[in-house]
Amino acid sequence: MYILGISAYYHDSAACIIKDGEIIAAAQEERFTRKKHDHRFPINAINFCISYAGIKVNELSYVAFYDKPFLKFERLLETYLKFAPKGLKSFLKAMPLWIKEKLWIKELIKKELGYDGKIIFPEHHESHAASAFFPSPFKEAAILTLDGVGEWTTTSYGIGINNKIKILADIKFPHSLGLLYSAFTYYTGFKVNSGEYKVMGLAPYGEPKYVKLIFDHLIDLKEDGSFKLNMDYFDYCTGLTMTNDKFHKLFGGKPRKPESKLTQREMDLAASIQVVTEEIILRIARHIKKETSMKYLCLAGGVALNCVANGKILKEKIFDDIWIQPAAGDAGGALGAALFTWYQYLDNTRVVDNKDKQKGSYLGPQFENGYIEEFLNKNKIPYKKLNDDEIPEIAANLLAQGNVIGWFQGRMEFGPRALGARSILGDARLPDMQKKMNLKIKFRESFRPFAPSVIEEKVSEYFELDRPSPYMLLVANVKEERRKIMTEEQKKLFGIDKLNVVRSDIPAVTHIDYSARIQTVNKDDHPLYYNLLKEFEKLTGYSVIVNTSFNVRGEPIVCKPEEAYICFMRTDMDYLIMSNYLLNKKEQKPLSDDIDWKKQFELD
């Protein structure tokens, strides 16, 4: 039995397909359209999933959509009526798309796919909960979902036992931790729904001096983690911005203009909202533990991508272990909707062992050697073909010599993180590696930290973490013995000036507060990437390298070899290894500025 899951029309549209409960394929639409966070109907992702499963549309038993459009529309109408006549401009902007498309999902699915079967509509947070619990390695667990907003719910908790989930309590719009965090994302000059990572990365540069102000004016937080926002300070119910003049007055000025210089104020605001977020999540987690007595916790929803807060839940030992859906945002809702249909709706048995069912999240397209070689030959691109056994050793040698490598191997990752399939790699031991990658390769803000990939069984030798973190969703500190003692002079530095201080023997992945967002690599999920790390360890004695996503700022992670080559050529990467093909930048003919790259390489 094949079930297709779809999420669309908010941000990060995606599709997935499951076969008899097994996750076969999943991908975000943005990877095919090259439009970051593409929210449109994910026809390309759907076509990929159906094609990968080797079936035709008429072989689908069910299609599942990740939320209930009519409930969402009801929330929209009620919100506008409540605040009328304020918000008319926002209302008029939203209505055409709703009337034209969003309300008619069932008809749209049937028309776009030529599908005539049954369509299931779980609620948004049920989809999140299903995506968190059903692939997890736990037979039973508590579930926490946190995001901006679904239909009405913004936060919920419940339990999962065997093949069933049950939501026990929720918090409803407009009171939303996700939207509170997004308000500060907007106010500090970053883009809502994509810049939240930047706020989290900026937080350690600041002092949390606005925490009291936030608790005194913006949010009423109870001991059990429930909360209410003071809507006098926010504009997202009716306006086209997140914050209003009252918010701006409270924090001493207008929002930072995007791309303008970051000041200490933005750093302190980021530090403050991060502290507030962690406090709310920890209170909720303690309350869930008290109410459910479950040993384990599963998380999903966009806020579950706040890996610093996730790390704090673990550190506090509230639960024995936690599992976070790697595609925790709306993209993962497609997977949750399909799994909800298989288990909850169809009542199928769930088999649990010690391993999760996410397959390392390597669920996207894969390109065979024949495809890559044809592309390289057709475009007269110089390369050297490697044997399978040579790839890890040669890559490790290049990294140990200080080179930056584009690494394009196997199936593309599902979710926002590159996990060693579409990655850019570097040597974590080099003090200037973070700066080089940020400025010359990623073209992004210098303050943003990079993540380490580490051999799973060696993680405790480098970080204060005693368990796997395969999806780069946990933050932990670098071990004390690896840290460098700061001079008195260095301790006096503040703000961005802290950036260039070498803090450990793996400086390129050590954030300024000694933390790191860790990916552990095991030999089962990605044997080639694991073998690369083992070869690097043989050469250098270190089991850690830098891993960042294979893209430049503002673009989605690359999907196809053609996109990988263009990204390689547009940046200061030294080498590209695509499957068995090694490309040296020095041997390449520069891309012509006056030629359309898409046409040049006959891209779709």
XYZ file of C-alpha atoms in Angstrom:
604
model
C 0.000 0.000 0.000
C 1.360 3.390 -1.049
C 0.431 6.623 0.736
C 1.474 10.043 -0.559
C 1.857 12.864 1.982
C 1.742 16.532 0.945
C 2.386 19.850 2.694
C 1.874 23.153 0.879
C 0.866 26.806 0.929
C 2.563 28.148 4.030
C 6.310 27.640 3.606
C 8.559 24.707 2.775
C 6.121 22.702 0.668
C 7.084 19.042 0.450
C 5.975 15.551 -0.477
C 6.751 12.067 0.779
C 5.697 8.523 -0.013
C 5.458 5.537 2.293
C 5.064 1.898 1.293
C 3.374 -0.374 3.847
C 4.469 2.084 6.551
C 8.104 2.290 5.364
C 9.389 5.744 4.396
C 10.516 5.423 0.771
C 11.151 9.001 -0.397
C 10.677 12.603 0.723
C 11.797 16.005 -0.564
C 11.055 19.721 -0.356
C 9.749 21.538 -3.420
C 12.440 24.231 -3.113
C 15.138 21.752 -4.156
C 13.518 21.330 -7.577
C 12.293 24.883 -8.256
C 15.402 26.560 -6.719
C 13.087 28.997 -4.918
C 14.038 28.960 -1.224
C 11.204 27.927 1.123
C 8.931 27.481 -1.903
C 5.349 27.333 -0.593
C 3.606 26.388 -3.844
C 1.892 23.084 -4.559
C 4.837 20.609 -4.560
C 4.241 19.000 -7.940
C 7.967 18.408 -8.571
C 8.485 16.790 -5.173
C 5.359 14.671 -5.719
C 6.562 13.538 -9.149
C 9.946 12.596 -7.681
C 8.346 10.556 -4.864
C 5.994 8.667 -7.175
C 8.782 8.032 -9.682
C 11.212 6.856 -6.967
C 8.589 4.423 -5.647
C 8.285 3.076 -9.205
C 4.513 3.405 -9.336
C 1.803 5.333 -11.168
C -0.670 7.710 -9.534
C -3.506 5.183 -9.792
C -1.496 2.820 -7.549
C -1.735 5.243 -4.608
C -4.103 3.967 -1.914
C -4.389 7.315 -0.112
C -3.194 10.894 -0.344
C -2.803 12.799 2.942
C -2.647 16.596 3.251
C -0.924 17.994 6.349
C -3.662 20.266 7.689
C -7.336 21.199 7.461
C -7.668 24.170 5.071
C -11.224 25.070 6.155
C -10.180 25.296 9.819
C -7.252 27.512 8.845
C -9.586 29.701 6.786
C -11.949 29.929 9.766
C -9.065 31.211 11.915
C -8.198 33.778 9.270
C -11.777 35.076 9.032
C -12.360 35.140 12.784
C -9.086 36.988 13.364
C -9.943 39.660 10.811
C -13.483 40.038 12.189
C -12.151 40.375 15.725
C -9.796 43.219 14.774
C -11.932 44.869 12.037
C -11.711 47.387 10.455
C -7.991 47.183 11.251
C -6.136 44.784 8.988
C -8.224 45.270 5.843
C -5.085 45.624 3.718
C -3.689 42.320 4.999
C -7.097 40.649 4.580
C -7.436 41.784 0.962
C -3.920 40.552 0.199
C -4.602 37.085 1.639
C -8.066 36.461 0.212
C -7.424 35.941 -3.543
C -5.086 32.979 -2.962
C -7.510 31.415 -0.493
C -10.525 31.797 -2.776
C -8.593 30.660 -5.822
C -6.513 27.756 -4.440
C -6.064 27.133 -0.724
C -9.692 26.231 0.022
C -9.912 23.730 -2.811
C -7.051 21.408 -1.905
C -9.056 18.242 -2.558
C -10.002 19.359 -6.061
C -6.491 20.666 -6.706
C -4.852 17.349 -5.712
C -7.239 15.411 -7.941
C -6.685 17.765 -10.863
C -2.869 18.116 -10.548
C -2.247 14.389 -10.022
C -5.100 12.877 -11.979
C -5.956 11.116 -8.708
C -9.437 9.876 -7.875
C -8.953 8.112 -4.531
C -9.429 9.021 -0.888
C -7.750 12.098 0.626
C -7.100 12.321 4.386
C -6.773 15.644 6.256
C -5.194 15.361 9.734
C -4.908 18.568 11.752
C -1.639 20.479 11.383
C -0.302 19.619 14.848
C -1.461 16.005 14.507
C 0.759 15.839 11.410
C 3.659 17.315 13.381
C 3.039 14.907 16.267
C 2.846 11.934 13.878
C 6.097 12.986 12.178
C 7.786 13.126 15.588
C 6.506 9.927 17.180
C 5.934 7.330 14.450
C 9.507 7.326 13.005
C 11.038 7.542 16.497
C 12.777 4.569 18.175
C 10.328 4.685 21.114
C 7.404 2.340 21.706
C 5.770 5.030 23.814
C 6.687 8.666 24.414
C 5.413 12.118 25.211
C 5.108 14.433 22.196
C 5.670 18.192 22.044
C 4.895 20.292 18.954
C 5.776 23.986 18.731
C 5.547 26.298 15.722
C 4.110 29.582 14.468
C 0.540 28.420 13.920
C -1.318 25.568 12.242
C -5.083 25.963 11.980
C -5.578 27.390 15.495
C -2.989 25.500 17.553
C 0.506 26.932 18.077
C 1.768 24.564 20.797
C 0.539 21.129 21.810
C 1.552 18.142 23.830
C 0.311 14.593 23.892
C 1.371 10.974 24.036
C 2.174 8.265 21.535
C 1.698 4.603 22.401
C 2.373 1.875 19.833
C 0.432 2.950 16.702
C -1.646 5.781 18.181
C -1.070 9.408 19.126
C -3.310 11.567 21.292
C -3.108 15.338 21.765
C -3.811 16.178 25.434
C -3.567 19.982 25.564
C -2.737 22.942 23.362
C -2.214 26.702 23.184
C -4.081 28.558 20.459
C -3.422 31.485 18.134
C -2.504 34.339 18.542
C -0.424 33.110 21.511
C 2.577 31.513 19.852
C 6.189 30.909 20.840
C 7.101 30.510 17.155
C 5.573 33.880 16.280
C 7.197 35.538 19.315
C 10.599 34.308 18.117
C 9.755 35.388 14.552
C 8.831 38.852 15.841
C 12.389 39.212 17.167
C 13.748 37.738 13.935
C 11.922 40.511 12.057
C 12.908 43.198 14.571
C 16.615 42.307 14.426
C 16.524 42.662 10.619
C 16.338 39.048 9.469
C 13.775 37.344 7.285
C 10.854 35.661 9.056
C 10.605 31.877 8.494
C 14.240 31.628 7.396
C 16.297 33.945 9.625
C 15.456 32.308 12.956
C 18.691 30.247 12.729
C 20.603 33.509 12.492
C 19.030 34.859 15.690
C 19.980 31.632 17.471
C 23.552 31.881 16.127
C 23.797 35.562 17.065
C 22.579 35.048 20.647
C 25.961 34.075 22.225
C 27.448 37.417 21.122
C 25.011 39.339 23.306
C 23.917 39.734 26.905
C 20.323 38.763 27.769
C 19.567 42.212 29.130
C 16.000 42.406 27.764
C 14.676 39.231 29.413
C 12.868 41.083 32.217
C 11.366 43.535 29.714
C 10.026 40.647 27.618
C 8.485 38.904 30.647
C 7.107 42.175 32.065
C 5.476 43.405 28.848
C 5.233 40.803 26.064
C 4.411 37.459 27.649
C 2.650 36.129 30.719
C 4.356 32.792 31.437
C 2.932 30.340 33.966
C 4.832 27.706 35.934
C 3.480 24.905 33.715
C 4.838 26.594 30.570
C 1.480 27.871 29.339
C 1.592 31.493 28.218
C -0.274 34.426 26.762
C 1.202 37.162 24.594
C 0.267 40.807 25.052
C -1.078 41.499 21.558
C -0.777 45.281 22.050
C 2.867 44.893 20.958
C 2.406 42.719 17.859
C 1.040 43.363 14.393
C 0.869 39.866 12.882
C -2.879 39.380 13.445
C -3.866 42.208 11.147
C -0.800 43.855 9.658
C 1.845 42.958 7.147
C 4.652 43.156 9.743
C 5.359 41.242 12.948
C 5.820 44.147 15.357
C 4.293 47.620 15.847
C 5.276 51.064 17.121
C 4.577 50.099 20.733
C 7.046 47.186 20.431
C 9.611 49.486 18.797
C 9.234 52.072 21.557
C 9.666 49.388 24.239
C 13.003 48.263 22.773
C 14.263 51.712 21.879
C 13.962 52.082 18.120
C 12.748 50.878 14.751
C 13.608 47.392 13.446
C 17.107 47.014 11.997
C 17.127 47.453 8.236
C 17.988 44.140 6.559
C 21.669 43.901 5.531
C 22.621 46.953 7.616
C 25.391 46.694 10.211
C 24.659 44.557 13.259
C 24.974 46.406 16.556
C 25.306 45.216 20.143
C 21.579 45.917 20.532
C 20.635 43.184 18.041
C 23.016 40.770 19.741
C 21.475 41.501 23.149
C 17.950 41.124 21.732
C 18.906 37.746 20.196
C 20.436 36.596 23.505
C 17.302 37.695 25.368
C 14.702 35.978 23.174
C 16.817 32.814 23.166
C 16.861 32.758 26.988
C 13.088 33.361 27.103
C 12.465 30.579 24.537
C 14.592 28.104 26.480
C 12.804 28.942 29.731
C 9.364 28.412 28.141
C 10.376 25.111 26.521
C 11.963 23.797 29.737
C 8.840 24.649 31.766
C 6.630 22.924 29.187
C 8.929 19.868 29.148
C 8.844 19.585 32.961
C 5.042 19.897 32.929
C 4.723 17.204 30.228
C 6.955 14.880 32.258
C 4.827 15.467 35.354
C 1.542 14.925 33.490
C 2.504 11.913 31.351
C 5.295 10.186 33.356
C 6.791 9.159 29.995
C 10.517 8.348 29.841
C 10.980 9.758 26.336
C 10.016 12.908 24.454
C 9.492 13.431 20.703
C 9.501 16.926 19.185
C 8.410 18.568 15.931
C 7.264 21.937 14.616
C 9.528 24.772 13.492
C 10.566 25.699 17.052
C 11.951 22.154 17.486
C 14.744 23.246 15.110
C 16.043 25.408 17.963
C 18.841 22.968 18.720
C 20.166 25.038 21.637
C 16.844 24.595 23.467
C 16.841 20.880 22.553
C 20.286 20.527 24.076
C 19.033 22.176 27.283
C 16.164 19.643 27.589
C 18.757 16.848 27.447
C 21.155 18.594 29.811
C 18.407 19.070 32.413
C 17.720 15.288 32.258
C 13.951 15.886 32.249
C 13.542 12.837 29.990
C 15.817 9.819 29.501
C 16.110 10.671 25.804
C 14.530 12.833 23.119
C 13.977 12.372 19.376
C 13.394 15.298 17.026
C 11.951 15.001 13.531
C 14.808 16.141 11.206
C 12.334 17.975 8.927
C 10.669 19.498 11.980
C 9.045 22.407 10.114
C 6.155 22.296 7.673
C 8.048 20.044 5.236
C 7.898 17.258 7.823
C 4.129 17.709 7.986
C 3.910 15.820 4.671
C 5.626 12.826 6.264
C 3.497 13.116 9.412
C 0.257 13.178 7.392
C 1.213 9.985 5.524
C 2.284 8.163 8.709
C -0.869 9.377 10.513
C -2.925 7.765 7.747
C -1.029 4.448 7.951
C -1.071 4.105 11.733
C -3.863 6.233 13.186
C -6.437 6.062 10.397
C -5.758 2.522 9.124
C -4.723 1.073 12.511
C -1.666 -0.774 11.216
C 0.791 -2.416 13.627
C 3.922 -0.426 14.489
C 7.156 -2.368 14.926
C 9.779 -0.670 17.088
C 13.452 -1.538 17.502
C 16.362 0.535 18.813
C 16.776 2.517 15.589
C 14.557 5.253 14.181
C 12.800 4.764 10.841
C 14.049 7.990 9.216
C 16.936 6.267 7.359
C 19.362 9.041 8.260
C 16.929 11.391 6.431
C 18.650 10.464 3.145
C 15.329 10.314 1.314
C 15.759 12.552 -1.750
C 16.974 12.067 -5.335
C 20.198 10.231 -6.186
C 22.210 10.596 -9.404
C 24.070 7.653 -10.859
C 27.606 7.800 -12.300
C 26.249 7.587 -15.849
C 24.192 10.768 -15.423
C 27.102 12.682 -13.868
C 29.662 11.517 -16.437
C 27.370 12.447 -19.323
C 26.927 15.947 -17.872
C 30.701 16.387 -17.397
C 31.615 15.097 -20.865
C 28.878 17.006 -22.650
C 30.107 20.274 -21.156
C 33.841 19.431 -21.543
C 34.413 19.694 -17.786
C 37.820 18.276 -16.668
C 37.620 15.533 -14.036
C 39.343 12.473 -12.664
C 37.343 9.298 -12.082
C 37.994 7.559 -8.750
C 37.399 3.986 -7.655
C 34.952 3.565 -4.754
C 37.811 2.731 -2.375
C 39.793 5.839 -3.339
C 37.071 8.401 -2.544
C 37.393 8.542 1.288
C 41.217 8.494 1.263
C 41.627 11.182 -1.409
C 38.947 13.403 0.165
C 40.560 13.057 3.614
C 43.973 13.985 2.195
C 42.572 17.079 0.489
C 40.829 18.193 3.696
C 43.985 17.633 5.768
C 45.857 19.923 3.332
C 43.416 22.748 4.148
C 41.209 22.461 1.059
C 37.456 23.067 1.040
C 35.498 20.337 -0.740
C 32.048 20.242 -2.273
C 30.703 16.787 -1.377
C 27.841 15.415 -3.489
C 27.051 11.780 -2.648
C 24.021 9.489 -2.583
C 20.481 10.560 -1.789
C 19.749 14.188 -0.928
C 18.762 14.970 2.659
C 15.138 15.639 3.678
C 14.941 18.630 6.021
C 16.916 21.858 6.371
C 20.268 20.301 7.343
C 23.001 18.942 5.084
C 24.081 15.649 6.612
C 26.909 14.544 4.352
C 25.055 14.014 1.077
C 24.938 17.636 -0.177
C 27.644 19.206 1.992
C 30.628 21.547 1.880
C 33.460 20.167 4.019
C 36.540 21.635 5.690
C 39.160 20.944 8.370
C 37.796 21.858 11.814
C 41.335 22.330 13.209
C 42.069 25.450 11.116
C 41.456 28.780 12.889
C 40.580 30.665 9.669
C 38.252 27.983 8.251
C 35.037 29.542 9.636
C 35.912 32.942 8.184
C 36.938 31.472 4.820
C 33.751 29.426 4.491
C 31.443 32.244 5.579
C 32.894 35.005 3.441
C 34.333 33.252 0.379
C 32.100 30.227 -0.028
C 28.743 30.719 1.677
C 28.701 34.534 1.205
C 26.912 34.897 4.513
C 27.246 36.772 7.790
C 30.617 36.251 9.480
C 29.096 35.548 12.905
C 27.314 32.369 11.832
C 28.801 29.173 13.297
C 29.534 25.941 11.454
C 28.606 22.460 12.560
C 30.906 19.497 13.135
C 30.419 16.023 11.717
C 31.982 13.530 14.108
C 32.309 9.743 14.142
C 29.413 8.571 16.316
C 31.455 6.423 18.673
C 33.961 9.284 19.237
C 31.440 12.066 20.018
C 32.163 12.029 23.777
C 35.877 12.599 23.145
C 35.120 16.026 21.693
C 31.779 17.189 23.104
C 29.777 17.036 26.316
C 27.322 14.635 24.707
C 26.820 10.966 25.554
C 24.502 9.896 22.715
C 24.072 10.066 18.931
C 22.884 13.267 17.252
C 22.514 12.130 13.619
C 20.344 15.032 12.454
C 22.353 18.004 13.743
C 19.530 18.991 16.110
C 21.393 19.052 19.429
C 23.840 21.633 20.743
C 26.416 20.647 23.358
C 29.637 22.197 24.604
C 33.134 21.304 23.460
C 34.860 19.266 26.183
C 36.669 21.307 28.809
C 40.073 19.743 28.078
C 39.869 20.810 24.422
C 39.174 24.468 25.207
C 41.822 27.180 25.022
C 42.243 29.432 28.056
C 41.408 33.011 27.092
C 43.782 35.840 27.943
C 42.608 38.746 30.096
C 42.694 40.883 26.967
C 40.462 38.440 25.065
C 37.958 38.272 27.931
C 37.382 42.029 27.588
C 36.209 41.690 23.974
C 32.503 41.964 23.265
C 30.156 41.572 20.312
C 31.537 40.484 16.943
C 35.100 41.130 18.190
C 34.798 37.810 20.056
C 34.633 35.969 16.732
C 38.311 35.634 15.942
C 39.417 34.209 19.282
C 40.606 30.590 18.951
C 38.596 28.752 21.621
C 39.546 25.093 21.219
C 41.643 22.661 19.201
C 38.689 22.441 16.754
C 38.134 26.222 16.391
C 36.179 26.137 13.124
C 33.246 24.373 14.839
C 33.501 25.963 18.302
C 31.018 28.805 18.759
C 31.964 31.741 20.965
C 30.184 30.193 23.971
C 32.140 26.921 23.430
C 29.055 25.215 21.986
C 28.658 23.206 18.772
C 25.663 21.942 16.760
C 26.665 18.316 16.413
C 26.090 15.710 13.723
C 27.195 12.199 14.622
C 27.899 9.863 11.695
C 27.483 6.093 11.828
C 28.552 3.485 9.302
C 25.012 2.191 8.664
C 23.283 5.402 7.551
C 26.058 6.821 5.351
C 29.018 4.402 5.022
C 30.953 6.560 2.538
C 30.807 9.674 4.725
C 31.733 7.565 7.759
C 34.734 6.142 5.888
C 35.854 9.664 4.954
C 35.861 10.589 8.655
C 37.788 7.405 9.511
C 40.433 8.211 6.863
C 40.699 11.777 8.166
C 41.161 10.374 11.675
C 43.975 8.088 10.434
C 45.757 11.063 8.855
C 45.291 13.672 11.563
C 44.218 11.936 14.758
C 40.964 13.928 14.646
C 37.509 12.377 14.084
C 35.814 15.738 13.336
C 35.383 17.886 10.215
C 33.344 20.981 9.326
C 30.060 20.249 7.552
C 27.881 22.993 6.069
C 25.129 22.825 3.476
C 26.021 22.787 -0.237
C 24.557 26.148 -1.238
C 25.257 29.852 -1.098
C 23.250 32.274 0.982
C 19.722 32.803 -0.310
C 19.604 29.568 -2.344
C 18.285 26.113 -1.474
C 20.717 23.229 -0.988
C 21.765 21.816 -4.362
C 19.865 18.818 -5.672
C 21.358 17.988 -9.099
C 24.974 17.650 -10.296
C 24.515 20.685 -12.563
C 23.585 22.859 -9.575
C 26.499 21.479 -7.558
C 28.916 22.396 -10.363
C 27.561 25.952 -10.699
C 27.778 26.468 -6.912
C 31.339 25.058 -6.935
C 32.357 27.440 -9.719
C 30.746 30.512 -8.176
C 32.615 30.107 -4.890
C 36.166 29.578 -3.598
C 35.742 25.846 -3.037
C 38.936 24.030 -4.028
C 37.585 20.634 -5.084
C 34.266 19.005 -5.911
C 33.685 15.284 -5.439
C 30.465 14.182 -7.131
C 29.951 10.471 -6.657
C 33.141 8.976 -8.222
C 34.263 12.166 -10.017
C 36.925 14.510 -8.647
C 37.021 18.080 -9.996
C 39.942 20.412 -9.284
C 39.051 24.125 -9.382
C 42.436 24.969 -10.945
C 41.612 22.838 -13.990
C 38.205 24.402 -14.624
C 37.389 27.002 -17.228
C 35.777 30.010 -15.465
C 32.037 30.420 -15.881
C 31.221 33.273 -18.214
C 29.345 36.129 -16.543
C 27.311 36.944 -19.631
C 26.023 33.397 -20.170
C 22.857 32.073 -18.578
C 24.202 29.132 -16.531
C 20.912 27.287 -16.780
C 21.072 27.409 -20.562
C 24.806 26.736 -20.577
C 24.328 23.444 -18.742
C 20.914 22.667 -20.205
C 19.205 22.749 -16.814
C 15.450 22.241 -16.588
